[in-house]
mmCIF file with all atom_site columns, C-alpha atoms in Angstrom:
data_model
loop_
_atom_site.group_PDB
_atom_site.id
_atom_site.type_symbol
_atom_site.label_atom_id
_atom_site.label_alt_id
_atom_site.label_comp_id
_atom_site.label_asym_id
_atom_site.label_entity_id
_atom_site.label_seq_id
_atom_site.pdbx_PDB_ins_code
_atom_site.Cartn_x
_atom_site.Cartn_y
_atom_site.Cartn_z
_atom_site.occupancy
_atom_site.B_iso_or_equiv
_atom_site.pdbx_formal_charge
_atom_site.auth_seq_id
_atom_site.auth_comp_id
_atom_site.auth_asym_id
_atom_site.auth_atom_id
_atom_site.pdbx_PDB_model_num
ATOM 1   C CA . MET N 1 1   ? -25.259 7.308   10.979  1.00 54.00 ? 1   MET N CA 1
ATOM 2   C CA . ASN N 1 2   ? -22.362 8.570   13.053  1.00 60.00 ? 2   ASN N CA 1
ATOM 3   C CA . GLY N 1 3   ? -18.973 7.217   14.047  1.00 70.00 ? 3   GLY N CA 1
ATOM 4   C CA . THR N 1 4   ? -16.718 4.491   12.848  1.00 79.00 ? 4   THR N CA 1
ATOM 5   C CA . ARG N 1 5   ? -19.341 1.780   13.382  1.00 83.00 ? 5   ARG N CA 1
ATOM 6   C CA . ALA N 1 6   ? -21.372 3.289   10.551  1.00 86.00 ? 6   ALA N CA 1
ATOM 7   C CA . ARG N 1 7   ? -18.478 3.240   8.088   1.00 85.00 ? 7   ARG N CA 1
ATOM 8   C CA . PRO N 1 8   ? -19.209 -0.173  6.567   1.00 82.00 ? 8   PRO N CA 1
ATOM 9   C CA . ALA N 1 9   ? -22.815 0.822   5.878   1.00 88.00 ? 9   ALA N CA 1
ATOM 10  C CA . ARG N 1 10  ? -21.711 4.157   4.446   1.00 93.00 ? 10  ARG N CA 1
ATOM 11  C CA . PHE N 1 11  ? -19.080 2.445   2.314   1.00 88.00 ? 11  PHE N CA 1
ATOM 12  C CA . ILE N 1 12  ? -21.738 0.126   0.908   1.00 90.00 ? 12  ILE N CA 1
ATOM 13  C CA . LEU N 1 13  ? -24.197 2.967   0.267   1.00 96.00 ? 13  LEU N CA 1
ATOM 14  C CA . ILE N 1 14  ? -21.597 5.061   -1.533  1.00 96.00 ? 14  ILE N CA 1
ATOM 15  C CA . GLY N 1 15  ? -20.507 1.977   -3.423  1.00 90.00 ? 15  GLY N CA 1
ATOM 16  C CA . LEU N 1 16  ? -24.089 1.401   -4.528  1.00 93.00 ? 16  LEU N CA 1
ATOM 17  C CA . ALA N 1 17  ? -24.445 5.050   -5.563  1.00 96.00 ? 17  ALA N CA 1
ATOM 18  C CA . SER N 1 18  ? -21.168 4.850   -7.490  1.00 94.00 ? 18  SER N CA 1
ATOM 19  C CA . THR N 1 19  ? -22.339 1.662   -9.150  1.00 91.00 ? 19  THR N CA 1
ATOM 20  C CA . ALA N 1 20  ? -25.591 3.368   -10.137 1.00 96.00 ? 20  ALA N CA 1
ATOM 21  C CA . VAL N 1 21  ? -23.585 6.232   -11.647 1.00 96.00 ? 21  VAL N CA 1
ATOM 22  C CA . TYR N 1 22  ? -21.453 3.676   -13.488 1.00 96.00 ? 22  TYR N CA 1
ATOM 23  C CA . PHE N 1 23  ? -24.413 1.741   -14.917 1.00 96.00 ? 23  PHE N CA 1
ATOM 24  C CA . ALA N 1 24  ? -26.268 4.922   -15.912 1.00 97.00 ? 24  ALA N CA 1
ATOM 25  C CA . LEU N 1 25  ? -23.201 6.092   -17.831 1.00 97.00 ? 25  LEU N CA 1
ATOM 26  C CA . LEU N 1 26  ? -22.668 2.618   -19.309 1.00 96.00 ? 26  LEU N CA 1
ATOM 27  C CA . LEU N 1 27  ? -26.184 2.550   -20.729 1.00 97.00 ? 27  LEU N CA 1
ATOM 28  C CA . ALA N 1 28  ? -26.160 6.198   -21.804 1.00 97.00 ? 28  ALA N CA 1
ATOM 29  C CA . LEU N 1 29  ? -22.832 5.976   -23.637 1.00 97.00 ? 29  LEU N CA 1
ATOM 30  C CA . ARG N 1 30  ? -23.102 2.466   -25.143 1.00 96.00 ? 30  ARG N CA 1
ATOM 31  C CA . SER N 1 31  ? -24.525 3.789   -28.410 1.00 97.00 ? 31  SER N CA 1
ATOM 32  C CA . VAL N 1 32  ? -21.681 6.302   -28.809 1.00 97.00 ? 32  VAL N CA 1
ATOM 33  C CA . ILE N 1 33  ? -18.673 4.218   -27.757 1.00 97.00 ? 33  ILE N CA 1
ATOM 34  C CA . ALA N 1 34  ? -18.268 0.999   -29.749 1.00 95.00 ? 34  ALA N CA 1
ATOM 35  C CA . SER N 1 35  ? -15.407 -0.546  -27.773 1.00 95.00 ? 35  SER N CA 1
ATOM 36  C CA . THR N 1 36  ? -16.642 -2.229  -24.616 1.00 95.00 ? 36  THR N CA 1
ATOM 37  C CA . THR N 1 37  ? -13.197 -1.891  -23.046 1.00 94.00 ? 37  THR N CA 1
ATOM 38  C CA . ILE N 1 38  ? -13.061 1.883   -23.620 1.00 96.00 ? 38  ILE N CA 1
ATOM 39  C CA . LEU N 1 39  ? -16.707 2.269   -22.572 1.00 96.00 ? 39  LEU N CA 1
ATOM 40  C CA . ALA N 1 40  ? -16.150 0.385   -19.324 1.00 95.00 ? 40  ALA N CA 1
ATOM 41  C CA . ALA N 1 41  ? -12.918 2.269   -18.584 1.00 92.00 ? 41  ALA N CA 1
ATOM 42  C CA . LEU N 1 42  ? -14.485 5.700   -19.109 1.00 96.00 ? 42  LEU N CA 1
ATOM 43  C CA . CYS N 1 43  ? -17.592 4.922   -17.065 1.00 96.00 ? 43  CYS N CA 1
ATOM 44  C CA . TYR N 1 44  ? -15.475 3.450   -14.298 1.00 88.00 ? 44  TYR N CA 1
ATOM 45  C CA . ALA N 1 45  ? -13.146 6.464   -14.188 1.00 89.00 ? 45  ALA N CA 1
ATOM 46  C CA . LEU N 1 46  ? -16.056 8.906   -13.898 1.00 93.00 ? 46  LEU N CA 1
ATOM 47  C CA . SER N 1 47  ? -17.778 6.903   -11.170 1.00 94.00 ? 47  SER N CA 1
ATOM 48  C CA . MET N 1 48  ? -14.405 6.603   -9.398  1.00 87.00 ? 48  MET N CA 1
ATOM 49  C CA . CYS N 1 49  ? -14.189 10.409  -9.090  1.00 90.00 ? 49  CYS N CA 1
ATOM 50  C CA . PHE N 1 50  ? -17.626 10.535  -7.480  1.00 95.00 ? 50  PHE N CA 1
ATOM 51  C CA . ASN N 1 51  ? -16.690 7.665   -5.170  1.00 93.00 ? 51  ASN N CA 1
ATOM 52  C CA . TYR N 1 52  ? -13.452 9.208   -3.862  1.00 93.00 ? 52  TYR N CA 1
ATOM 53  C CA . VAL N 1 53  ? -15.120 12.455  -2.876  1.00 92.00 ? 53  VAL N CA 1
ATOM 54  C CA . ALA N 1 54  ? -18.176 10.789  -1.342  1.00 95.00 ? 54  ALA N CA 1
ATOM 55  C CA . GLN N 1 55  ? -16.184 8.156   0.572   1.00 92.00 ? 55  GLN N CA 1
ATOM 56  C CA . GLY N 1 56  ? -13.767 10.739  1.907   1.00 84.00 ? 56  GLY N CA 1
ATOM 57  C CA . LEU N 1 57  ? -16.321 13.314  2.937   1.00 88.00 ? 57  LEU N CA 1
ATOM 58  C CA . TRP N 1 58  ? -19.204 11.114  4.073   1.00 90.00 ? 58  TRP N CA 1
ATOM 59  C CA . THR N 1 59  ? -17.936 7.613   4.859   1.00 85.00 ? 59  THR N CA 1
ATOM 60  C CA . PHE N 1 60  ? -14.711 8.646   6.540   1.00 79.00 ? 60  PHE N CA 1
ATOM 61  C CA . GLN N 1 61  ? -15.889 12.189  7.408   1.00 80.00 ? 61  GLN N CA 1
ATOM 62  C CA . THR N 1 62  ? -12.625 13.907  6.551   1.00 79.00 ? 62  THR N CA 1
ATOM 63  C CA . GLN N 1 63  ? -12.601 17.680  6.768   1.00 80.00 ? 63  GLN N CA 1
ATOM 64  C CA . ARG N 1 64  ? -10.242 17.842  3.828   1.00 82.00 ? 64  ARG N CA 1
ATOM 65  C CA . LEU N 1 65  ? -9.322  15.217  1.297   1.00 86.00 ? 65  LEU N CA 1
ATOM 66  C CA . SER N 1 66  ? -5.572  14.576  1.533   1.00 87.00 ? 66  SER N CA 1
ATOM 67  C CA . THR N 1 67  ? -3.006  13.873  -1.138  1.00 92.00 ? 67  THR N CA 1
ATOM 68  C CA . ARG N 1 68  ? -1.990  10.748  0.784   1.00 93.00 ? 68  ARG N CA 1
ATOM 69  C CA . SER N 1 69  ? -5.451  9.183   0.642   1.00 90.00 ? 69  SER N CA 1
ATOM 70  C CA . LEU N 1 70  ? -5.912  10.400  -2.929  1.00 93.00 ? 70  LEU N CA 1
ATOM 71  C CA . SER N 1 71  ? -2.657  8.767   -4.001  1.00 96.00 ? 71  SER N CA 1
ATOM 72  C CA . ARG N 1 72  ? -3.556  5.500   -2.328  1.00 96.00 ? 72  ARG N CA 1
ATOM 73  C CA . TYR N 1 73  ? -7.090  5.663   -3.666  1.00 95.00 ? 73  TYR N CA 1
ATOM 74  C CA . ALA N 1 74  ? -5.751  6.284   -7.169  1.00 95.00 ? 74  ALA N CA 1
ATOM 75  C CA . ILE N 1 75  ? -3.473  3.247   -6.951  1.00 97.00 ? 75  ILE N CA 1
ATOM 76  C CA . VAL N 1 76  ? -6.293  0.985   -5.754  1.00 96.00 ? 76  VAL N CA 1
ATOM 77  C CA . GLN N 1 77  ? -8.763  2.351   -8.274  1.00 87.00 ? 77  GLN N CA 1
ATOM 78  C CA . GLY N 1 78  ? -6.205  2.155   -11.074 1.00 90.00 ? 78  GLY N CA 1
ATOM 79  C CA . MET N 1 79  ? -5.827  -1.548  -10.414 1.00 95.00 ? 79  MET N CA 1
ATOM 80  C CA . ALA N 1 80  ? -9.610  -1.908  -10.182 1.00 92.00 ? 80  ALA N CA 1
ATOM 81  C CA . LEU N 1 81  ? -10.052 0.052   -13.424 1.00 88.00 ? 81  LEU N CA 1
ATOM 82  C CA . ALA N 1 82  ? -7.670  -2.259  -15.265 1.00 95.00 ? 82  ALA N CA 1
ATOM 83  C CA . ILE N 1 83  ? -9.329  -5.385  -13.893 1.00 95.00 ? 83  ILE N CA 1
ATOM 84  C CA . ASN N 1 84  ? -12.794 -4.038  -14.753 1.00 95.00 ? 84  ASN N CA 1
ATOM 85  C CA . ALA N 1 85  ? -11.961 -2.952  -18.310 1.00 95.00 ? 85  ALA N CA 1
ATOM 86  C CA . LEU N 1 86  ? -9.972  -6.062  -19.180 1.00 96.00 ? 86  LEU N CA 1
ATOM 87  C CA . ALA N 1 87  ? -12.524 -8.440  -17.697 1.00 97.00 ? 87  ALA N CA 1
ATOM 88  C CA . MET N 1 88  ? -15.344 -6.680  -19.546 1.00 97.00 ? 88  MET N CA 1
ATOM 89  C CA . GLY N 1 89  ? -13.426 -6.840  -22.824 1.00 97.00 ? 89  GLY N CA 1
ATOM 90  C CA . ILE N 1 90  ? -12.748 -10.538 -22.358 1.00 98.00 ? 90  ILE N CA 1
ATOM 91  C CA . LEU N 1 91  ? -16.259 -11.464 -21.247 1.00 98.00 ? 91  LEU N CA 1
ATOM 92  C CA . VAL N 1 92  ? -18.228 -9.328  -23.728 1.00 98.00 ? 92  VAL N CA 1
ATOM 93  C CA . ASP N 1 93  ? -16.009 -8.951  -26.774 1.00 97.00 ? 93  ASP N CA 1
ATOM 94  C CA . GLY N 1 94  ? -14.048 -12.176 -26.389 1.00 98.00 ? 94  GLY N CA 1
ATOM 95  C CA . LEU N 1 95  ? -16.599 -14.636 -25.049 1.00 98.00 ? 95  LEU N CA 1
ATOM 96  C CA . GLY N 1 96  ? -19.793 -12.976 -26.260 1.00 98.00 ? 96  GLY N CA 1
ATOM 97  C CA . TRP N 1 97  ? -21.386 -12.673 -22.841 1.00 98.00 ? 97  TRP N CA 1
ATOM 98  C CA . ALA N 1 98  ? -24.165 -10.134 -22.276 1.00 98.00 ? 98  ALA N CA 1
ATOM 99  C CA . LEU N 1 99  ? -22.958 -6.650  -21.338 1.00 97.00 ? 99  LEU N CA 1
ATOM 100 C CA . LEU N 1 100 ? -24.998 -6.167  -18.167 1.00 97.00 ? 100 LEU N CA 1
ATOM 101 C CA . LEU N 1 101 ? -24.564 -9.715  -16.836 1.00 97.00 ? 101 LEU N CA 1
ATOM 102 C CA . SER N 1 102 ? -20.827 -9.415  -17.340 1.00 98.00 ? 102 SER N CA 1
ATOM 103 C CA . GLN N 1 103 ? -20.716 -6.066  -15.581 1.00 95.00 ? 103 GLN N CA 1
ATOM 104 C CA . VAL N 1 104 ? -22.693 -7.321  -12.598 1.00 93.00 ? 104 VAL N CA 1
ATOM 105 C CA . LEU N 1 105 ? -20.231 -10.186 -12.124 1.00 96.00 ? 105 LEU N CA 1
ATOM 106 C CA . VAL N 1 106 ? -17.164 -8.013  -12.625 1.00 96.00 ? 106 VAL N CA 1
ATOM 107 C CA . THR N 1 107 ? -18.559 -5.294  -10.344 1.00 88.00 ? 107 THR N CA 1
ATOM 108 C CA . GLY N 1 108 ? -19.032 -7.750  -7.490  1.00 88.00 ? 108 GLY N CA 1
ATOM 109 C CA . PHE N 1 109 ? -15.473 -9.024  -7.733  1.00 92.00 ? 109 PHE N CA 1
ATOM 110 C CA . VAL N 1 110 ? -13.961 -5.546  -8.040  1.00 91.00 ? 110 VAL N CA 1
ATOM 111 C CA . ALA N 1 111 ? -16.058 -4.197  -5.135  1.00 84.00 ? 111 ALA N CA 1
ATOM 112 C CA . VAL N 1 112 ? -14.722 -6.810  -2.726  1.00 84.00 ? 112 VAL N CA 1
ATOM 113 C CA . CYS N 1 113 ? -11.132 -6.062  -3.754  1.00 90.00 ? 113 CYS N CA 1
ATOM 114 C CA . VAL N 1 114 ? -11.603 -2.298  -3.383  1.00 86.00 ? 114 VAL N CA 1
ATOM 115 C CA . TYR N 1 115 ? -13.307 -2.580  0.018   1.00 81.00 ? 115 TYR N CA 1
ATOM 116 C CA . VAL N 1 116 ? -10.543 -4.724  1.479   1.00 82.00 ? 116 VAL N CA 1
ATOM 117 C CA . LEU N 1 117 ? -7.767  -2.465  0.191   1.00 90.00 ? 117 LEU N CA 1
ATOM 118 C CA . SER N 1 118 ? -9.631  0.686   1.277   1.00 84.00 ? 118 SER N CA 1
ATOM 119 C CA . ALA N 1 119 ? -10.203 -0.641  4.774   1.00 77.00 ? 119 ALA N CA 1
ATOM 120 C CA . ILE N 1 120 ? -6.632  -1.799  5.356   1.00 82.00 ? 120 ILE N CA 1
ATOM 121 C CA . TRP N 1 121 ? -4.642  0.800   3.406   1.00 89.00 ? 121 TRP N CA 1
ATOM 122 C CA . VAL N 1 122 ? -6.310  3.745   1.641   1.00 90.00 ? 122 VAL N CA 1
ATOM 123 C CA . TYR N 1 123 ? -8.026  5.424   4.581   1.00 79.00 ? 123 TYR N CA 1
ATOM 124 C CA . GLN N 1 124 ? -5.553  4.435   7.319   1.00 75.00 ? 124 GLN N CA 1
#
């Protein structure tokens, strides 16, 4: 896949890979981290690092990741991190919803927000 026309597909593929990293960490660390909010925040932060590098180098094919895009990415992901962790805490710890069902729902919402902000601001 080459060119800007392939970017949406690349964005989705990297998003799926990042989500897989997130879920793998979520399941692997659940037995060691009791707080769902801390668990979700840590897993999200680690998958966010993978995502920034992969989106920059593959999706947007930058030769060098810039401080400008990193700063913008960090702002967007910081907001997404807060939404993800708080929503997971509310749904799982507060309302008693199942961990994975809650994360699937929260992930979908957060992904749409991140895509829109990335497309119109982060990588401009």
